[in-house]
């Protein structure tokens, strides 16, 4: 906690800027979160994000969904993003009545959500 308070605004801004340059197109919220998680140490933040992206690529492949889609299509119809809670976590609304088990694989839909 004390080390965090000793960081200057330039350290915080500099790390997020460096992350933005290293990961163009990555959502700002993701870059800020990884920077904060690693106390605005660019090298550690960058390494953690690279490891996370690699893990997602290996662990969460897009499975075939309805009508040959990637699962994200079904997920988009079943879940709507409603914003963020006070802790900054995403809040989704699940429209369970729209799920068609004979048409969609639940596993593919969940991979589409993740």
Short mmCIF file of C-alpha atoms in Angstrom, two decimals:
data_model
loop_
_atom_site.label_atom_id
_atom_site.label_comp_id
_atom_site.label_asym_id
_atom_site.label_seq_id
_atom_site.Cartn_x
_atom_site.Cartn_y
_atom_site.Cartn_z
CA UNK A 1 0.00 0.00 0.00
CA UNK A 2 2.79 2.42 0.92
CA UNK A 3 4.69 1.73 -2.30
CA UNK A 4 1.56 2.49 -4.31
CA UNK A 5 1.16 5.85 -2.60
CA UNK A 6 4.74 6.74 -3.52
CA UNK A 7 4.03 6.43 -7.24
CA UNK A 8 3.78 9.70 -9.07
CA UNK A 9 1.19 10.53 -11.70
CA UNK A 10 3.92 10.30 -14.35
CA UNK A 11 4.61 6.67 -13.36
CA UNK A 12 0.94 5.76 -13.67
CA UNK A 13 0.40 7.61 -16.94
CA UNK A 14 3.72 6.43 -18.37
CA UNK A 15 2.96 2.77 -17.76
CA UNK A 16 -0.50 2.96 -19.32
CA UNK A 17 0.91 4.88 -22.30
CA UNK A 18 3.65 2.28 -22.77
CA UNK A 19 1.06 -0.51 -22.55
CA UNK A 20 -1.07 1.29 -25.16
CA UNK A 21 1.93 1.41 -27.48
CA UNK A 22 2.75 -2.27 -26.92
CA UNK A 23 -0.84 -3.46 -27.37
CA UNK A 24 -2.58 -1.27 -29.96
CA UNK A 25 -6.28 -1.99 -30.20
CA UNK A 26 -6.46 -3.49 -26.69
CA UNK A 27 -9.29 -1.93 -24.63
CA UNK A 28 -8.12 0.91 -22.40
CA UNK A 29 -9.77 -0.70 -19.38
CA UNK A 30 -7.70 -3.88 -19.84
CA UNK A 31 -4.46 -1.92 -20.12
CA UNK A 32 -5.27 0.15 -17.03
CA UNK A 33 -6.24 -2.95 -15.05
CA UNK A 34 -3.04 -4.86 -15.87
CA UNK A 35 -0.96 -1.75 -15.13
CA UNK A 36 -2.63 -1.28 -11.74
CA UNK A 37 -2.37 -4.98 -10.89
CA UNK A 38 1.39 -4.83 -11.34
CA UNK A 39 1.80 -1.46 -9.60
CA UNK A 40 2.50 0.39 -12.84
CA UNK A 41 5.67 -1.56 -13.57
CA UNK A 42 5.62 -1.71 -17.37
CA UNK A 43 7.79 -4.81 -17.78
CA UNK A 44 5.75 -6.83 -15.28
CA UNK A 45 2.43 -5.54 -16.66
CA UNK A 46 3.46 -6.35 -20.21
CA UNK A 47 4.64 -9.86 -19.26
CA UNK A 48 1.41 -10.55 -17.38
CA UNK A 49 -0.78 -9.42 -20.28
CA UNK A 50 1.24 -11.48 -22.78
CA UNK A 51 0.88 -14.53 -20.52
CA UNK A 52 -2.85 -13.91 -20.16
CA UNK A 53 -3.37 -13.57 -23.91
CA UNK A 54 -1.37 -16.75 -24.52
CA UNK A 55 -3.42 -18.64 -21.90
CA UNK A 56 -6.69 -17.44 -23.46
CA UNK A 57 -5.52 -18.48 -26.93
CA UNK A 58 -4.59 -21.98 -25.75
CA UNK A 59 -7.41 -22.55 -23.28
CA UNK A 60 -10.43 -20.81 -24.75
CA UNK A 61 -10.66 -21.68 -28.43
CA UNK A 62 -13.84 -20.59 -30.14
CA UNK A 63 -15.98 -23.69 -30.52
CA UNK A 64 -18.52 -23.98 -33.33
CA UNK A 65 -21.85 -22.50 -32.33
CA UNK A 66 -25.28 -22.27 -33.94
CA UNK A 67 -25.36 -22.40 -37.72
CA UNK A 68 -21.57 -22.75 -37.81
CA UNK A 69 -20.92 -19.46 -35.98
CA UNK A 70 -18.21 -19.23 -33.35
CA UNK A 71 -20.46 -19.25 -30.26
CA UNK A 72 -20.14 -15.51 -29.85
CA UNK A 73 -23.23 -15.02 -32.03
CA UNK A 74 -25.35 -17.08 -29.67
CA UNK A 75 -23.77 -15.43 -26.65
CA UNK A 76 -24.60 -12.00 -28.03
CA UNK A 77 -28.27 -12.99 -28.16
CA UNK A 78 -28.26 -14.52 -24.68
CA UNK A 79 -26.21 -11.99 -22.70
CA UNK A 80 -26.27 -8.20 -22.64
CA UNK A 81 -23.61 -6.09 -20.99
CA UNK A 82 -25.31 -3.79 -18.48
CA UNK A 83 -22.29 -1.87 -17.21
CA UNK A 84 -19.93 -2.27 -14.25
CA UNK A 85 -20.48 -2.66 -10.52
CA UNK A 86 -18.79 -0.48 -7.88
CA UNK A 87 -15.73 -2.76 -7.87
CA UNK A 88 -15.30 -2.38 -11.65
CA UNK A 89 -16.53 -5.88 -12.53
CA UNK A 90 -18.63 -6.35 -15.65
CA UNK A 91 -22.35 -6.94 -15.09
CA UNK A 92 -24.25 -9.06 -17.63
CA UNK A 93 -27.94 -9.86 -17.94
CA UNK A 94 -28.71 -13.44 -19.00
CA UNK A 95 -31.78 -13.93 -21.17
CA UNK A 96 -32.37 -17.60 -20.33
CA UNK A 97 -35.63 -17.83 -22.21
CA UNK A 98 -33.74 -17.27 -25.47
CA UNK A 99 -31.50 -20.33 -25.05
CA UNK A 100 -32.40 -23.09 -27.52
CA UNK A 101 -30.73 -26.32 -26.28
CA UNK A 102 -31.68 -28.30 -29.40
CA UNK A 103 -30.09 -25.63 -31.59
CA UNK A 104 -27.08 -24.43 -29.57
CA UNK A 105 -24.35 -26.16 -27.59
CA UNK A 106 -24.09 -24.71 -24.07
CA UNK A 107 -20.32 -25.22 -24.17
CA UNK A 108 -19.99 -23.23 -27.39
CA UNK A 109 -22.14 -20.44 -25.98
CA UNK A 110 -20.02 -20.23 -22.82
CA UNK A 111 -16.82 -20.08 -24.89
CA UNK A 112 -18.45 -17.25 -26.82
CA UNK A 113 -19.06 -15.39 -23.58
CA UNK A 114 -15.54 -15.82 -22.27
#
